[in-house]
Amino acid sequence: MRECLRVFSDAFQVLLFSRQALCRDERFAPAFHQHLVEELGHNRMLQVSGSSPLAKDAQLHAASAWFCEQMLLADNVEKAAITLVLETGAYYVFTLSRPLFQGDVSEGYFDTHAEDDAEHKEQGALLLEGLHPEQYRRLQTVVDSAWDMVHAMTSRFTYLIELAERSS
């Protein structure tokens, strides 16, 4: 799981930098910047072998890259919604998996995210308050697509983890 998460965690760093670099809207820039600062280097907290074939899985990289690509294509409201989906999903994944990684070399990664992602979820929700109803209707498609990609990515995690277990 650490190997799979590291692929996404590395991509998430790119996502945060891209989102920040392309934001010129004072409504979003401070929150995007704060999130970047809080997450900076978290990917390195996740210890991996560096030689696992899981880390080279093309489908896992493609699913992770989709989120980064959205930071180049989407407007700031859409970026906030996509990030909210990621933080919501991460909150549940890290809260549920945290006990499994107690005593693990990467325990700090899971502890940090189980705690911080709840706050990041709240920050994201605040950015989406007070929008026009038409914007919310448009965002439904964006949110649905983001959840589809989270599902694709976590399904790939499951497949790769089960494959690795069978071959060990």
PDB file of C-alpha atoms in Angstrom:
ATOM      1  CA  MET A   1       0.000   0.000   0.000  1.00  0.00           C
ATOM      2  CA  ARG A   2       2.871   2.352   0.786  1.00  0.00           C
ATOM      3  CA  GLU A   3       4.289   1.864  -2.715  1.00  0.00           C
ATOM      4  CA  CYS A   4       0.923   2.687  -4.333  1.00  0.00           C
ATOM      5  CA  LEU A   5       0.257   5.638  -2.065  1.00  0.00           C
ATOM      6  CA  ARG A   6       3.685   7.067  -2.808  1.00  0.00           C
ATOM      7  CA  VAL A   7       2.875   7.252  -6.521  1.00  0.00           C
ATOM      8  CA  PHE A   8      -0.228   9.298  -5.751  1.00  0.00           C
ATOM      9  CA  SER A   9       1.466  11.295  -2.992  1.00  0.00           C
ATOM     10  CA  ASP A  10       4.212  12.361  -5.396  1.00  0.00           C
ATOM     11  CA  ALA A  11       1.541  13.395  -7.917  1.00  0.00           C
ATOM     12  CA  PHE A  12      -0.340  15.294  -5.209  1.00  0.00           C
ATOM     13  CA  GLN A  13       2.743  17.456  -4.662  1.00  0.00           C
ATOM     14  CA  VAL A  14       2.684  18.325  -8.379  1.00  0.00           C
ATOM     15  CA  LEU A  15      -1.055  19.031  -8.127  1.00  0.00           C
ATOM     16  CA  LEU A  16      -0.542  21.478  -5.243  1.00  0.00           C
ATOM     17  CA  PHE A  17       2.309  23.318  -6.967  1.00  0.00           C
ATOM     18  CA  SER A  18       0.393  23.521 -10.253  1.00  0.00           C
ATOM     19  CA  ARG A  19      -2.763  24.741  -8.568  1.00  0.00           C
ATOM     20  CA  GLN A  20      -0.832  27.436  -6.717  1.00  0.00           C
ATOM     21  CA  ALA A  21       1.248  28.506  -9.707  1.00  0.00           C
ATOM     22  CA  LEU A  22      -1.822  29.054 -11.876  1.00  0.00           C
ATOM     23  CA  CYS A  23      -3.997  30.825  -9.312  1.00  0.00           C
ATOM     24  CA  ARG A  24      -4.332  34.585  -9.528  1.00  0.00           C
ATOM     25  CA  ASP A  25      -7.692  34.836  -7.744  1.00  0.00           C
ATOM     26  CA  GLU A  26      -7.429  36.361  -4.273  1.00  0.00           C
ATOM     27  CA  ARG A  27     -10.467  34.379  -3.173  1.00  0.00           C
ATOM     28  CA  PHE A  28      -8.556  31.121  -3.660  1.00  0.00           C
ATOM     29  CA  ALA A  29      -4.840  31.996  -3.568  1.00  0.00           C
ATOM     30  CA  PRO A  30      -4.423  32.237   0.235  1.00  0.00           C
ATOM     31  CA  ALA A  31      -6.162  28.906   0.907  1.00  0.00           C
ATOM     32  CA  PHE A  32      -4.340  27.177  -1.947  1.00  0.00           C
ATOM     33  CA  HIS A  33      -1.021  28.536  -0.644  1.00  0.00           C
ATOM     34  CA  GLN A  34      -1.724  27.481   2.948  1.00  0.00           C
ATOM     35  CA  HIS A  35      -2.587  23.977   1.778  1.00  0.00           C
ATOM     36  CA  LEU A  36       0.624  23.790  -0.277  1.00  0.00           C
ATOM     37  CA  VAL A  37       2.739  24.856   2.700  1.00  0.00           C
ATOM     38  CA  GLU A  38       1.031  22.360   5.004  1.00  0.00           C
ATOM     39  CA  GLU A  39       1.514  19.454   2.563  1.00  0.00           C
ATOM     40  CA  LEU A  40       5.005  20.332   1.365  1.00  0.00           C
ATOM     41  CA  GLY A  41       7.233  17.268   1.446  1.00  0.00           C
ATOM     42  CA  HIS A  42       4.635  14.932   2.932  1.00  0.00           C
ATOM     43  CA  ASN A  43       5.290  12.477   0.114  1.00  0.00           C
ATOM     44  CA  ARG A  44       8.788  11.917   1.509  1.00  0.00           C
ATOM     45  CA  MET A  45       7.292  10.816   4.842  1.00  0.00           C
ATOM     46  CA  LEU A  46       6.045   7.716   3.048  1.00  0.00           C
ATOM     47  CA  GLN A  47       8.945   5.272   3.056  1.00  0.00           C
ATOM     48  CA  VAL A  48       9.131   3.007   0.011  1.00  0.00           C
ATOM     49  CA  SER A  49      11.684   0.588  -1.394  1.00  0.00           C
ATOM     50  CA  GLY A  50      12.107   2.528  -4.616  1.00  0.00           C
ATOM     51  CA  SER A  51      12.407  -0.678  -6.587  1.00  0.00           C
ATOM     52  CA  SER A  52       8.897  -2.060  -6.419  1.00  0.00           C
ATOM     53  CA  PRO A  53       7.197  -2.789  -9.747  1.00  0.00           C
ATOM     54  CA  LEU A  54       4.071  -1.260  -8.167  1.00  0.00           C
ATOM     55  CA  ALA A  55       5.762   2.128  -8.336  1.00  0.00           C
ATOM     56  CA  LYS A  56       6.026   1.780 -12.120  1.00  0.00           C
ATOM     57  CA  ASP A  57       2.419   0.779 -12.780  1.00  0.00           C
ATOM     58  CA  ALA A  58       1.190   2.796 -15.775  1.00  0.00           C
ATOM     59  CA  GLN A  59      -2.476   2.747 -14.767  1.00  0.00           C
ATOM     60  CA  LEU A  60      -1.686   4.004 -11.286  1.00  0.00           C
ATOM     61  CA  HIS A  61       0.456   6.793 -12.724  1.00  0.00           C
ATOM     62  CA  ALA A  62      -2.260   7.698 -15.241  1.00  0.00           C
ATOM     63  CA  ALA A  63      -4.971   7.916 -12.580  1.00  0.00           C
ATOM     64  CA  SER A  64      -2.708  10.059 -10.401  1.00  0.00           C
ATOM     65  CA  ALA A  65      -1.751  12.287 -13.335  1.00  0.00           C
ATOM     66  CA  TRP A  66      -5.427  12.934 -14.155  1.00  0.00           C
ATOM     67  CA  PHE A  67      -5.725  15.016 -10.994  1.00  0.00           C
ATOM     68  CA  CYS A  68      -2.611  17.013 -11.876  1.00  0.00           C
ATOM     69  CA  GLU A  69      -3.933  17.619 -15.375  1.00  0.00           C
ATOM     70  CA  GLN A  70      -7.141  19.049 -13.943  1.00  0.00           C
ATOM     71  CA  MET A  71      -5.106  21.729 -12.169  1.00  0.00           C
ATOM     72  CA  LEU A  72      -3.995  22.896 -15.622  1.00  0.00           C
ATOM     73  CA  LEU A  73      -7.452  22.776 -17.220  1.00  0.00           C
ATOM     74  CA  ALA A  74      -9.975  23.618 -14.525  1.00  0.00           C
ATOM     75  CA  ASP A  75     -10.990  26.974 -13.107  1.00  0.00           C
ATOM     76  CA  ASN A  76     -10.351  27.700  -9.426  1.00  0.00           C
ATOM     77  CA  VAL A  77     -13.820  26.635  -8.292  1.00  0.00           C
ATOM     78  CA  GLU A  78     -13.382  23.305 -10.073  1.00  0.00           C
ATOM     79  CA  LYS A  79      -9.874  22.924  -8.621  1.00  0.00           C
ATOM     80  CA  ALA A  80     -11.267  23.500  -5.132  1.00  0.00           C
ATOM     81  CA  ALA A  81     -14.007  20.912  -5.735  1.00  0.00           C
ATOM     82  CA  ILE A  82     -11.549  18.315  -7.059  1.00  0.00           C
ATOM     83  CA  THR A  83      -9.242  18.886  -4.119  1.00  0.00           C
ATOM     84  CA  LEU A  84     -12.199  18.585  -1.740  1.00  0.00           C
ATOM     85  CA  VAL A  85     -12.973  15.178  -3.229  1.00  0.00           C
ATOM     86  CA  LEU A  86      -9.340  14.123  -2.736  1.00  0.00           C
ATOM     87  CA  GLU A  87      -9.216  15.380   0.844  1.00  0.00           C
ATOM     88  CA  THR A  88     -12.510  13.673   1.673  1.00  0.00           C
ATOM     89  CA  GLY A  89     -11.331  10.393   0.208  1.00  0.00           C
ATOM     90  CA  ALA A  90      -7.945  10.729   1.915  1.00  0.00           C
ATOM     91  CA  TYR A  91      -9.579  11.451   5.250  1.00  0.00           C
ATOM     92  CA  TYR A  92     -11.409   8.139   5.132  1.00  0.00           C
ATOM     93  CA  VAL A  93      -8.519   6.111   3.705  1.00  0.00           C
ATOM     94  CA  PHE A  94      -6.031   7.411   6.272  1.00  0.00           C
ATOM     95  CA  THR A  95      -8.417   7.262   9.205  1.00  0.00           C
ATOM     96  CA  LEU A  96      -9.331   3.660   8.410  1.00  0.00           C
ATOM     97  CA  SER A  97      -5.802   2.499   7.562  1.00  0.00           C
ATOM     98  CA  ARG A  98      -4.007   4.365  10.367  1.00  0.00           C
ATOM     99  CA  PRO A  99      -4.272   1.466  12.868  1.00  0.00           C
ATOM    100  CA  LEU A 100      -2.722  -0.909  10.312  1.00  0.00           C
ATOM    101  CA  PHE A 101       0.411   1.232  10.119  1.00  0.00           C
ATOM    102  CA  GLN A 102       1.074   1.732  13.828  1.00  0.00           C
ATOM    103  CA  GLY A 103       4.702   0.838  14.392  1.00  0.00           C
ATOM    104  CA  ASP A 104       5.400   1.015  10.645  1.00  0.00           C
ATOM    105  CA  VAL A 105       8.302   3.057   9.288  1.00  0.00           C
ATOM    106  CA  SER A 106       5.720   5.390   7.664  1.00  0.00           C
ATOM    107  CA  GLU A 107       3.431   5.699  10.683  1.00  0.00           C
ATOM    108  CA  GLY A 108       3.945   9.477  10.759  1.00  0.00           C
ATOM    109  CA  TYR A 109       2.565   9.821   7.232  1.00  0.00           C
ATOM    110  CA  PHE A 110      -0.669   8.106   8.210  1.00  0.00           C
ATOM    111  CA  ASP A 111      -0.955   9.961  11.524  1.00  0.00           C
ATOM    112  CA  THR A 112      -0.401  13.348   9.873  1.00  0.00           C
ATOM    113  CA  HIS A 113      -2.942  12.747   7.135  1.00  0.00           C
ATOM    114  CA  ALA A 114      -5.580  11.214   9.376  1.00  0.00           C
ATOM    115  CA  GLU A 115      -5.431  14.435  11.397  1.00  0.00           C
ATOM    116  CA  ASP A 116      -4.782  17.122   8.739  1.00  0.00           C
ATOM    117  CA  ASP A 117      -7.174  15.931   6.038  1.00  0.00           C
ATOM    118  CA  ALA A 118     -10.233  16.722   8.180  1.00  0.00           C
ATOM    119  CA  GLU A 119      -9.090  20.355   8.323  1.00  0.00           C
ATOM    120  CA  HIS A 120      -8.255  20.413   4.610  1.00  0.00           C
ATOM    121  CA  LYS A 121     -11.757  19.103   3.884  1.00  0.00           C
ATOM    122  CA  GLU A 122     -13.231  21.997   5.858  1.00  0.00           C
ATOM    123  CA  GLN A 123     -11.034  24.554   4.075  1.00  0.00           C
ATOM    124  CA  GLY A 124     -12.136  23.179   0.712  1.00  0.00           C
ATOM    125  CA  ALA A 125     -15.799  23.315   1.636  1.00  0.00           C
ATOM    126  CA  LEU A 126     -15.456  26.954   2.700  1.00  0.00           C
ATOM    127  CA  LEU A 127     -14.080  27.854  -0.730  1.00  0.00           C
ATOM    128  CA  LEU A 128     -17.244  26.488  -2.323  1.00  0.00           C
ATOM    129  CA  GLU A 129     -19.713  28.412  -0.192  1.00  0.00           C
ATOM    130  CA  GLY A 130     -21.924  31.092  -1.689  1.00  0.00           C
ATOM    131  CA  LEU A 131     -21.675  30.085  -5.324  1.00  0.00           C
ATOM    132  CA  HIS A 132     -24.442  30.634  -7.840  1.00  0.00           C
ATOM    133  CA  PRO A 133     -26.791  27.629  -8.191  1.00  0.00           C
ATOM    134  CA  GLU A 134     -25.661  27.185 -11.791  1.00  0.00           C
ATOM    135  CA  GLN A 135     -22.061  26.804 -10.600  1.00  0.00           C
ATOM    136  CA  TYR A 136     -23.137  24.047  -8.210  1.00  0.00           C
ATOM    137  CA  ARG A 137     -24.922  22.236 -11.046  1.00  0.00           C
ATOM    138  CA  ARG A 138     -21.772  22.474 -13.158  1.00  0.00           C
ATOM    139  CA  LEU A 139     -19.628  21.285 -10.270  1.00  0.00           C
ATOM    140  CA  GLN A 140     -21.682  18.123  -9.901  1.00  0.00           C
ATOM    141  CA  THR A 141     -20.144  16.787 -13.114  1.00  0.00           C
ATOM    142  CA  VAL A 142     -16.650  17.761 -11.941  1.00  0.00           C
ATOM    143  CA  VAL A 143     -17.168  16.111  -8.558  1.00  0.00           C
ATOM    144  CA  ASP A 144     -18.611  12.968 -10.149  1.00  0.00           C
ATOM    145  CA  SER A 145     -15.578  12.708 -12.453  1.00  0.00           C
ATOM    146  CA  ALA A 146     -13.180  13.215  -9.550  1.00  0.00           C
ATOM    147  CA  TRP A 147     -14.897  10.482  -7.526  1.00  0.00           C
ATOM    148  CA  ASP A 148     -14.756   8.193 -10.571  1.00  0.00           C
ATOM    149  CA  MET A 149     -11.000   8.743 -10.734  1.00  0.00           C
ATOM    150  CA  VAL A 150     -10.592   8.195  -6.982  1.00  0.00           C
ATOM    151  CA  HIS A 151     -12.461   4.920  -7.442  1.00  0.00           C
ATOM    152  CA  ALA A 152     -10.265   3.956 -10.404  1.00  0.00           C
ATOM    153  CA  MET A 153      -7.126   4.742  -8.436  1.00  0.00           C
ATOM    154  CA  THR A 154      -8.153   2.935  -5.248  1.00  0.00           C
ATOM    155  CA  SER A 155      -9.369  -0.040  -7.265  1.00  0.00           C
ATOM    156  CA  ARG A 156      -5.936  -0.166  -8.859  1.00  0.00           C
ATOM    157  CA  PHE A 157      -4.367   0.000  -5.382  1.00  0.00           C
ATOM    158  CA  THR A 158      -6.454  -3.010  -4.391  1.00  0.00           C
ATOM    159  CA  TYR A 159      -5.569  -4.951  -7.522  1.00  0.00           C
ATOM    160  CA  LEU A 160      -1.837  -4.261  -7.173  1.00  0.00           C
ATOM    161  CA  ILE A 161      -1.762  -5.061  -3.455  1.00  0.00           C
ATOM    162  CA  GLU A 162      -3.576  -8.349  -4.010  1.00  0.00           C
ATOM    163  CA  LEU A 163      -1.253  -9.174  -6.911  1.00  0.00           C
ATOM    164  CA  ALA A 164       1.804  -8.486  -4.746  1.00  0.00           C
ATOM    165  CA  GLU A 165       0.411 -10.637  -1.930  1.00  0.00           C
ATOM    166  CA  ARG A 166      -0.215 -13.554  -4.287  1.00  0.00           C
ATOM    167  CA  SER A 167       3.311 -13.406  -5.651  1.00  0.00           C
ATOM    168  CA  SER A 168       5.020 -13.268  -2.246  1.00  0.00           C
TER     169      SER A 168
END
